[in-house]
Amino acid sequence: MEIINTIIGLGATVMMPIIFFVVGLIFRMGIGKSFKAGMTVGVGFVGVNMVINLLLDNLGPASKAMVERLGLHLTVVDVGWPTASTVGWGTPIMAATVIGFLIINALMVFLKLSKTIDVDIFNYWIFLQVGALMYAVSGNFWFSVIFTWIIFVIVLKVADLCAPYIQKEYNLQGISFPHLAGMAWSPLAIAVNWIIDRIPGLNKIDINAERIQKRFGALGEPVVIGFILGLLIGILAGYSPDKAVTLAMNIAAAMVLLPKMIDVLIEGLLAVRDAAETQLKKWFPDREFYIGMDTALLIGDSSVLASGLLMIPITILLSFILPGNAMLPFTDLASLVFIFALVTPFVRRNMFRMLIVGIISVIIILYVGTDIAPWVTQSFTQSHIDLPKDFSAVTNMTGAVSTWIGWLTVKIGQLFNMVF
């Protein structure tokens, strides 16, 4: 665990190159090619993180300014995924749970129960935060650990099922996304898509980045869409013209640069995947394997980015008008784009349908966040996270605890307490 903690502490930009270097060696790429592939993945992650930080650093203050302009005074504050990740890694059940993840994944692949080799170790925090929530509710160490293991197994199986659709839509072969928070909204996307397909008129509405670009020419390019959406957010935030234009330029830059940085990351990833595929076919004939990755690979899509930007003012408005809501969208407003990563493939990049899924998702997030806030807050306390001043309870919007999964976790924990 000391080794794992040390690697995790280095962050994804260092951890992922090490992992891919080791994976390359295991699959006999040779030291030189393995090192190059690992470094390429690392450089890609550095680039992706730089652009994401550019996006979040600019959208964060604008989002907070919109919240302040509306004068929202709600009691449950969204502290964001960076703080939530420390809850996962700081929970008392972390060590046993993570060791279990590694063993479970190896056994499932070996026994042909899963095709996914999950190398996205950093995002184990999402599973761990759900486990921390269960520990806060049930107070039982091993029940919480086993519960989190079961979720991990289910996610690996669902990742296998979803992989062909995601690979086709994003043109990413041999990759799956065992990402619990993003996967929470895939069933909703499938349901919304099925319903809209059967509603005359609505089923004809098709808005996607490619169609916009074809219809409006240069005005439909991602750089222009990013600029317009950035300008809109700046105006809603009450920015002065110069600040609004600066925000718009930075968002336009992110719309252009993020896909290019992801291409660099994928270059290294594909080199390892190809070597792994070749070697695994020798070791295990007639078997298919997927490399489990972070949904950060998917948010460079223009439809995903544009939908995420549009959801920021919509989310603030919903938090203001929904009766009974006590959750204040805050730090994770800029990260709403991640909701759409595993929604897009099931609505065929149709931004109209994506926004409907996004609105329903945010409504669920706000009400779940309000309902289970005391338990989420207790899980923060157990992980020795200080609560923000002036707020009695905390949560985060883009993790898994404010989804239906978090709500179900609390109810199962309460049922466990009633029975035992």
Short mmCIF file of C-alpha atoms in Angstrom, two decimals:
data_model
loop_
_atom_site.label_atom_id
_atom_site.label_comp_id
_atom_site.label_asym_id
_atom_site.label_seq_id
_atom_site.Cartn_x
_atom_site.Cartn_y
_atom_site.Cartn_z
CA MET A 1 0.00 0.00 0.00
CA GLU A 2 2.94 2.35 0.60
CA ILE A 3 4.05 1.75 -3.01
CA ILE A 4 0.50 2.31 -4.31
CA ASN A 5 0.07 5.47 -2.20
CA THR A 6 3.40 6.83 -3.40
CA ILE A 7 2.49 6.28 -7.08
CA ILE A 8 -1.00 7.73 -6.62
CA GLY A 9 0.50 10.74 -4.85
CA LEU A 10 2.52 11.49 -7.99
CA GLY A 11 -0.72 12.10 -9.92
CA ALA A 12 -1.98 10.67 -13.19
CA THR A 13 0.69 12.43 -15.27
CA VAL A 14 3.41 10.36 -13.57
CA MET A 15 1.40 7.32 -12.50
CA MET A 16 0.03 6.48 -15.96
CA PRO A 17 3.44 6.49 -17.75
CA ILE A 18 4.78 4.13 -15.08
CA ILE A 19 1.78 1.82 -15.48
CA PHE A 20 2.02 1.79 -19.27
CA PHE A 21 5.79 1.27 -19.17
CA VAL A 22 5.29 -1.78 -16.94
CA VAL A 23 2.40 -3.04 -19.08
CA GLY A 24 4.58 -2.64 -22.18
CA LEU A 25 7.33 -4.72 -20.59
CA ILE A 26 4.83 -7.41 -19.56
CA PHE A 27 3.65 -7.65 -23.16
CA ARG A 28 7.22 -7.77 -24.51
CA MET A 29 7.39 -4.42 -26.28
CA GLY A 30 11.00 -4.01 -25.20
CA ILE A 31 12.42 -1.37 -22.89
CA GLY A 32 12.82 1.34 -25.55
CA LYS A 33 9.33 1.06 -27.07
CA SER A 34 7.71 0.64 -23.66
CA PHE A 35 9.46 3.75 -22.38
CA LYS A 36 8.46 5.77 -25.45
CA ALA A 37 4.84 4.60 -25.22
CA GLY A 38 4.69 5.39 -21.50
CA MET A 39 6.23 8.81 -22.04
CA THR A 40 3.81 9.56 -24.88
CA VAL A 41 0.87 8.66 -22.63
CA GLY A 42 2.39 10.85 -19.91
CA VAL A 43 2.87 13.79 -22.27
CA GLY A 44 -0.72 13.32 -23.45
CA PHE A 45 -1.97 13.39 -19.84
CA VAL A 46 0.08 16.52 -19.15
CA GLY A 47 -1.47 18.18 -22.21
CA VAL A 48 -4.99 17.02 -21.36
CA ASN A 49 -4.63 18.20 -17.75
CA MET A 50 -3.26 21.56 -18.87
CA VAL A 51 -6.24 22.15 -21.16
CA ILE A 52 -8.77 20.83 -18.62
CA ASN A 53 -7.23 23.09 -15.97
CA LEU A 54 -7.42 25.99 -18.42
CA LEU A 55 -11.10 25.19 -18.87
CA LEU A 56 -11.86 24.67 -15.18
CA ASP A 57 -9.77 27.61 -13.96
CA ASN A 58 -11.72 29.95 -16.22
CA LEU A 59 -15.16 28.39 -15.85
CA GLY A 60 -14.89 28.01 -12.06
CA PRO A 61 -14.88 31.73 -11.19
CA ALA A 62 -17.51 32.45 -13.84
CA SER A 63 -19.78 29.74 -12.42
CA LYS A 64 -19.33 31.06 -8.88
CA ALA A 65 -20.09 34.59 -10.10
CA MET A 66 -23.37 33.36 -11.60
CA VAL A 67 -24.26 31.69 -8.29
CA GLU A 68 -23.52 34.91 -6.40
CA ARG A 69 -25.53 37.03 -8.86
CA LEU A 70 -28.58 34.86 -8.22
CA GLY A 71 -28.05 35.26 -4.48
CA LEU A 72 -28.32 31.53 -3.81
CA HIS A 73 -28.10 30.66 -0.12
CA LEU A 74 -28.32 26.88 0.17
CA THR A 75 -27.00 24.73 3.02
CA VAL A 76 -25.38 21.78 1.19
CA VAL A 77 -22.29 22.89 -0.73
CA ASP A 78 -20.67 21.10 -3.67
CA VAL A 79 -16.96 20.94 -2.77
CA GLY A 80 -15.83 19.41 -6.07
CA TRP A 81 -14.20 16.17 -7.14
CA PRO A 82 -10.61 17.05 -6.05
CA THR A 83 -11.75 17.23 -2.42
CA ALA A 84 -14.01 14.21 -2.88
CA SER A 85 -11.07 12.16 -4.19
CA THR A 86 -9.21 12.75 -0.93
CA VAL A 87 -12.25 11.32 0.88
CA GLY A 88 -11.91 8.13 -1.17
CA TRP A 89 -8.19 7.75 -0.64
CA GLY A 90 -8.48 8.79 3.00
CA THR A 91 -11.28 6.42 4.04
CA PRO A 92 -10.40 3.74 6.63
CA ILE A 93 -11.50 0.99 4.21
CA MET A 94 -9.09 2.13 1.45
CA ALA A 95 -6.23 -0.36 1.86
CA ALA A 96 -8.31 -3.54 1.95
CA THR A 97 -10.59 -2.31 -0.83
CA VAL A 98 -7.81 -1.36 -3.28
CA ILE A 99 -5.92 -4.64 -2.78
CA GLY A 100 -9.22 -6.39 -3.45
CA PHE A 101 -9.76 -4.39 -6.66
CA LEU A 102 -6.40 -5.52 -8.06
CA ILE A 103 -6.99 -9.18 -7.18
CA ILE A 104 -10.61 -9.15 -8.39
CA ASN A 105 -9.70 -7.59 -11.75
CA ALA A 106 -6.89 -10.13 -12.31
CA LEU A 107 -9.14 -13.06 -11.41
CA MET A 108 -12.04 -11.86 -13.56
CA VAL A 109 -9.78 -11.48 -16.60
CA PHE A 110 -8.08 -14.83 -15.99
CA LEU A 111 -11.40 -16.65 -15.47
CA LYS A 112 -12.96 -15.02 -18.57
CA LEU A 113 -15.49 -13.13 -16.46
CA SER A 114 -14.36 -9.76 -17.85
CA LYS A 115 -12.46 -8.41 -20.83
CA THR A 116 -11.44 -5.19 -19.07
CA ILE A 117 -7.99 -4.68 -17.57
CA ASP A 118 -8.60 -1.53 -15.53
CA VAL A 119 -5.42 0.56 -15.48
CA ASP A 120 -7.29 3.71 -14.43
CA ILE A 121 -6.14 3.28 -10.83
CA PHE A 122 -6.37 6.98 -9.98
CA ASN A 123 -10.15 6.90 -10.45
CA TYR A 124 -10.51 4.12 -7.91
CA TRP A 125 -11.34 7.08 -5.67
CA ILE A 126 -14.87 7.10 -7.11
CA PHE A 127 -15.49 3.53 -5.90
CA LEU A 128 -13.73 4.32 -2.62
CA GLN A 129 -15.93 7.36 -1.99
CA VAL A 130 -19.03 5.18 -2.37
CA GLY A 131 -17.42 2.69 0.02
CA ALA A 132 -16.72 5.52 2.45
CA LEU A 133 -20.38 6.51 2.24
CA MET A 134 -21.44 2.94 3.04
CA TYR A 135 -19.01 2.87 5.97
CA ALA A 136 -20.50 6.14 7.26
CA VAL A 137 -24.03 4.67 7.09
CA SER A 138 -23.44 1.09 8.22
CA GLY A 139 -20.42 1.53 10.48
CA ASN A 140 -19.35 -1.99 9.44
CA PHE A 141 -15.85 -2.23 7.98
CA TRP A 142 -16.06 -5.51 6.07
CA PHE A 143 -19.61 -5.01 4.83
CA SER A 144 -18.48 -1.68 3.33
CA VAL A 145 -15.43 -3.30 1.73
CA ILE A 146 -17.41 -6.19 0.25
CA PHE A 147 -20.15 -3.83 -0.95
CA THR A 148 -17.51 -1.75 -2.80
CA TRP A 149 -15.99 -4.88 -4.32
CA ILE A 150 -19.42 -5.91 -5.64
CA ILE A 151 -19.87 -2.50 -7.27
CA PHE A 152 -16.42 -2.85 -8.86
CA VAL A 153 -17.36 -6.25 -10.31
CA ILE A 154 -20.63 -4.87 -11.71
CA VAL A 155 -18.85 -1.89 -13.28
CA LEU A 156 -16.29 -4.14 -14.99
CA LYS A 157 -19.13 -6.21 -16.47
CA VAL A 158 -21.08 -3.13 -17.59
CA ALA A 159 -17.88 -1.63 -19.06
CA ASP A 160 -17.55 -4.77 -21.20
CA LEU A 161 -21.15 -4.44 -22.41
CA CYS A 162 -20.84 -0.72 -23.20
CA ALA A 163 -17.40 -0.91 -24.84
CA PRO A 164 -18.56 -1.84 -28.40
CA TYR A 165 -20.95 1.15 -28.52
CA ILE A 166 -18.34 3.57 -27.17
CA GLN A 167 -15.61 2.23 -29.44
CA LYS A 168 -17.84 2.62 -32.50
CA GLU A 169 -18.99 6.16 -31.63
CA TYR A 170 -15.55 7.46 -30.65
CA ASN A 171 -13.47 5.25 -32.97
CA LEU A 172 -11.42 3.88 -30.05
CA GLN A 173 -10.70 0.19 -30.49
CA GLY A 174 -9.75 -2.10 -27.61
CA ILE A 175 -10.67 0.40 -24.86
CA SER A 176 -13.42 0.41 -22.23
CA PHE A 177 -14.39 2.89 -19.53
CA PRO A 178 -15.04 1.36 -16.07
CA HIS A 179 -15.83 4.81 -14.71
CA LEU A 180 -18.53 4.57 -12.04
CA ALA A 181 -19.62 8.23 -12.01
CA GLY A 182 -19.93 8.52 -15.80
CA MET A 183 -21.54 5.11 -16.15
CA ALA A 184 -24.32 6.10 -13.72
CA TRP A 185 -26.00 8.11 -16.48
CA SER A 186 -25.68 5.61 -19.36
CA PRO A 187 -28.96 3.76 -18.46
CA LEU A 188 -30.77 7.11 -18.36
CA ALA A 189 -29.37 7.97 -21.79
CA ILE A 190 -30.56 4.65 -23.19
CA ALA A 191 -34.05 5.20 -21.71
CA VAL A 192 -34.32 8.80 -22.95
CA ASN A 193 -33.14 7.78 -26.41
CA TRP A 194 -35.71 4.96 -26.57
CA ILE A 195 -38.56 7.26 -25.48
CA ILE A 196 -37.69 10.10 -27.86
CA ASP A 197 -37.39 7.67 -30.77
CA ARG A 198 -41.10 6.94 -30.26
CA ILE A 199 -42.33 10.56 -30.03
CA PRO A 200 -43.27 12.02 -33.45
CA GLY A 201 -41.62 15.36 -34.08
CA LEU A 202 -39.08 15.09 -31.27
CA ASN A 203 -37.50 12.06 -32.91
CA LYS A 204 -36.68 14.24 -35.93
CA ILE A 205 -34.63 16.76 -33.94
CA ASP A 206 -30.95 16.05 -34.46
CA ILE A 207 -28.40 18.59 -33.27
CA ASN A 208 -24.77 17.56 -33.29
CA ALA A 209 -21.42 19.24 -33.83
CA GLU A 210 -20.92 17.80 -37.31
CA ARG A 211 -24.38 18.90 -38.48
CA ILE A 212 -23.89 22.40 -37.03
CA GLN A 213 -20.53 22.67 -38.74
CA LYS A 214 -21.95 21.51 -42.08
CA ARG A 215 -24.89 23.91 -41.89
CA PHE A 216 -23.11 27.01 -40.62
CA GLY A 217 -19.67 26.49 -42.15
CA ALA A 218 -16.93 28.39 -40.30
CA LEU A 219 -19.47 29.60 -37.71
CA GLY A 220 -20.12 25.99 -36.77
CA GLU A 221 -16.47 25.18 -36.04
CA PRO A 222 -15.64 24.13 -32.44
CA VAL A 223 -13.47 27.23 -31.97
CA VAL A 224 -16.42 29.52 -32.83
CA ILE A 225 -18.92 27.50 -30.77
CA GLY A 226 -16.53 27.64 -27.80
CA PHE A 227 -16.12 31.40 -28.18
CA ILE A 228 -19.88 32.02 -28.36
CA LEU A 229 -20.64 29.79 -25.36
CA GLY A 230 -17.79 31.38 -23.39
CA LEU A 231 -19.10 34.84 -24.18
CA LEU A 232 -22.60 33.80 -23.07
CA ILE A 233 -21.28 32.45 -19.76
CA GLY A 234 -19.26 35.63 -19.24
CA ILE A 235 -22.34 37.78 -19.78
CA LEU A 236 -24.43 35.64 -17.38
CA ALA A 237 -21.64 35.93 -14.82
CA GLY A 238 -21.81 39.72 -15.05
CA TYR A 239 -18.28 40.03 -16.41
CA SER A 240 -17.02 43.25 -17.96
CA PRO A 241 -16.61 43.06 -21.77
CA ASP A 242 -12.84 42.51 -21.58
CA LYS A 243 -13.18 39.69 -19.01
CA ALA A 244 -16.02 38.09 -20.98
CA VAL A 245 -13.96 38.10 -24.20
CA THR A 246 -10.94 36.66 -22.35
CA LEU A 247 -13.11 33.87 -20.95
CA ALA A 248 -14.52 33.21 -24.42
CA MET A 249 -11.03 32.99 -25.95
CA ASN A 250 -9.85 30.55 -23.29
CA ILE A 251 -12.85 28.30 -23.78
CA ALA A 252 -12.41 28.48 -27.56
CA ALA A 253 -8.78 27.45 -27.06
CA ALA A 254 -9.86 24.49 -24.91
CA MET A 255 -12.34 23.37 -27.59
CA VAL A 256 -9.51 23.23 -30.14
CA LEU A 257 -6.60 22.04 -27.99
CA LEU A 258 -8.26 19.30 -25.94
CA PRO A 259 -8.93 16.93 -28.88
CA LYS A 260 -5.33 17.42 -30.07
CA MET A 261 -3.89 16.58 -26.63
CA ILE A 262 -6.12 13.52 -26.44
CA ASP A 263 -4.75 12.41 -29.82
CA VAL A 264 -1.22 12.48 -28.34
CA LEU A 265 -2.34 10.41 -25.35
CA ILE A 266 -4.10 7.91 -27.60
CA GLU A 267 -0.95 7.53 -29.75
CA GLY A 268 0.93 6.08 -26.77
CA LEU A 269 -2.11 4.15 -25.59
CA LEU A 270 -2.61 2.45 -28.95
CA ALA A 271 1.03 1.39 -29.12
CA VAL A 272 0.65 -0.50 -25.84
CA ARG A 273 -2.80 -1.80 -26.76
CA ASP A 274 -1.53 -3.23 -30.06
CA ALA A 275 1.38 -4.96 -28.32
CA ALA A 276 -0.93 -6.26 -25.60
CA GLU A 277 -3.43 -7.52 -28.16
CA THR A 278 -0.74 -9.37 -30.10
CA GLN A 279 0.74 -11.01 -27.01
CA LEU A 280 -2.59 -11.83 -25.38
CA LYS A 281 -3.75 -13.59 -28.55
CA LYS A 282 -0.68 -15.81 -28.28
CA TRP A 283 -1.32 -16.51 -24.62
CA PHE A 284 -5.13 -16.67 -24.83
CA PRO A 285 -6.28 -17.52 -28.37
CA ASP A 286 -9.79 -16.42 -29.39
CA ARG A 287 -10.10 -13.94 -26.51
CA GLU A 288 -10.67 -10.19 -26.63
CA PHE A 289 -9.35 -7.74 -24.05
CA TYR A 290 -10.04 -4.08 -23.29
CA ILE A 291 -7.83 -1.55 -21.53
CA GLY A 292 -9.94 0.35 -18.97
CA MET A 293 -9.32 4.10 -19.15
CA ASP A 294 -10.51 7.45 -17.76
CA THR A 295 -13.43 9.27 -19.41
CA ALA A 296 -11.08 12.26 -19.83
CA LEU A 297 -10.31 10.59 -23.18
CA LEU A 298 -13.88 11.30 -24.32
CA ILE A 299 -14.56 14.88 -23.29
CA GLY A 300 -12.62 16.35 -26.20
CA ASP A 301 -15.62 15.63 -28.43
CA SER A 302 -17.25 18.90 -29.52
CA SER A 303 -20.77 17.72 -28.63
CA VAL A 304 -19.64 16.71 -25.14
CA LEU A 305 -17.83 19.99 -24.47
CA ALA A 306 -20.63 22.18 -25.84
CA SER A 307 -23.31 20.32 -23.86
CA GLY A 308 -21.24 20.58 -20.68
CA LEU A 309 -20.87 24.33 -21.11
CA LEU A 310 -24.60 24.80 -21.72
CA MET A 311 -25.40 22.83 -18.56
CA ILE A 312 -23.62 25.32 -16.28
CA PRO A 313 -26.29 28.08 -16.38
CA ILE A 314 -29.05 25.46 -16.62
CA THR A 315 -27.80 23.78 -13.42
CA ILE A 316 -27.64 27.07 -11.54
CA LEU A 317 -31.19 27.89 -12.66
CA LEU A 318 -32.45 24.44 -11.60
CA SER A 319 -30.89 24.78 -8.16
CA PHE A 320 -32.73 28.09 -7.81
CA ILE A 321 -36.20 26.96 -8.91
CA LEU A 322 -36.47 23.32 -7.73
CA PRO A 323 -38.65 23.13 -4.60
CA GLY A 324 -36.97 21.41 -1.66
CA ASN A 325 -33.46 21.60 -3.08
CA ALA A 326 -30.79 22.50 -0.52
CA MET A 327 -27.72 21.73 -2.64
CA LEU A 328 -25.57 24.60 -3.90
CA PRO A 329 -23.79 23.80 -7.20
CA PHE A 330 -20.34 25.27 -6.85
CA THR A 331 -16.91 23.80 -7.44
CA ASP A 332 -17.97 21.00 -9.81
CA LEU A 333 -20.04 23.25 -12.08
CA ALA A 334 -17.07 23.49 -14.42
CA SER A 335 -16.78 19.68 -14.46
CA LEU A 336 -20.34 18.98 -15.64
CA VAL A 337 -18.87 18.06 -19.01
CA PHE A 338 -17.88 14.67 -17.52
CA ILE A 339 -21.54 13.73 -17.11
CA PHE A 340 -21.87 13.48 -20.89
CA ALA A 341 -18.82 11.34 -21.67
CA LEU A 342 -20.69 8.02 -21.37
CA VAL A 343 -24.06 9.49 -22.39
CA THR A 344 -23.01 10.53 -25.90
CA PRO A 345 -22.65 7.06 -27.47
CA PHE A 346 -26.22 6.10 -26.55
CA VAL A 347 -27.86 9.23 -28.00
CA ARG A 348 -25.70 9.25 -31.14
CA ARG A 349 -24.07 12.63 -30.34
CA ASN A 350 -27.46 14.34 -30.51
CA MET A 351 -27.03 17.42 -28.32
CA PHE A 352 -30.80 17.87 -27.98
CA ARG A 353 -31.06 14.46 -26.35
CA MET A 354 -27.85 15.00 -24.40
CA LEU A 355 -29.25 18.15 -22.81
CA ILE A 356 -32.47 16.35 -21.84
CA VAL A 357 -30.38 13.63 -20.18
CA GLY A 358 -28.24 16.33 -18.58
CA ILE A 359 -31.24 18.19 -17.15
CA ILE A 360 -32.76 14.99 -15.70
CA SER A 361 -29.33 13.98 -14.34
CA VAL A 362 -28.82 17.33 -12.60
CA ILE A 363 -32.31 17.20 -11.07
CA ILE A 364 -31.47 13.76 -9.65
CA ILE A 365 -28.06 15.02 -8.44
CA LEU A 366 -29.59 18.01 -6.63
CA TYR A 367 -32.29 16.00 -4.88
CA VAL A 368 -30.01 13.06 -4.02
CA GLY A 369 -27.35 15.48 -2.80
CA THR A 370 -29.94 17.18 -0.59
CA ASP A 371 -31.38 13.90 0.75
CA ILE A 372 -28.17 12.07 1.70
CA ALA A 373 -26.03 15.09 2.60
CA PRO A 374 -25.73 14.14 6.31
CA TRP A 375 -24.21 10.77 5.42
CA VAL A 376 -21.89 12.22 2.79
CA THR A 377 -20.77 14.80 5.31
CA GLN A 378 -20.07 12.05 7.85
CA SER A 379 -17.94 10.20 5.27
CA PHE A 380 -15.92 13.40 4.83
CA THR A 381 -15.44 13.63 8.59
CA GLN A 382 -14.30 9.98 8.82
CA SER A 383 -11.66 10.73 6.18
CA HIS A 384 -10.50 13.76 8.25
CA ILE A 385 -11.62 16.36 5.66
CA ASP A 386 -12.38 19.79 7.11
CA LEU A 387 -15.81 21.17 6.19
CA PRO A 388 -16.09 24.60 4.53
CA LYS A 389 -17.13 27.40 6.84
CA ASP A 390 -20.75 28.60 6.78
CA PHE A 391 -22.03 25.26 5.45
CA SER A 392 -23.56 22.50 7.57
CA ALA A 393 -23.24 19.75 4.95
CA VAL A 394 -21.19 18.89 1.85
CA THR A 395 -21.28 16.73 -1.25
CA ASN A 396 -19.88 16.73 -4.79
CA MET A 397 -21.77 16.83 -8.07
CA THR A 398 -19.68 14.80 -10.49
CA GLY A 399 -18.66 11.88 -8.28
CA ALA A 400 -20.93 8.89 -7.74
CA VAL A 401 -22.34 9.77 -4.30
CA SER A 402 -24.80 12.34 -5.67
CA THR A 403 -26.15 9.91 -8.26
CA TRP A 404 -28.83 7.25 -7.80
CA ILE A 405 -25.93 4.96 -6.85
CA GLY A 406 -25.18 7.10 -3.77
CA TRP A 407 -28.85 7.15 -2.78
CA LEU A 408 -29.08 3.36 -3.16
CA THR A 409 -25.90 2.95 -1.12
CA VAL A 410 -27.43 4.86 1.80
CA LYS A 411 -30.67 2.84 1.64
CA ILE A 412 -28.78 -0.49 1.56
CA GLY A 413 -26.65 0.67 4.49
CA GLN A 414 -29.74 1.62 6.47
CA LEU A 415 -31.35 -1.74 5.66
CA PHE A 416 -28.19 -3.50 6.86
CA ASN A 417 -28.45 -1.64 10.16
CA MET A 418 -32.10 -2.62 10.54
CA VAL A 419 -31.36 -6.31 9.92
CA PHE A 420 -28.10 -6.59 11.87
#
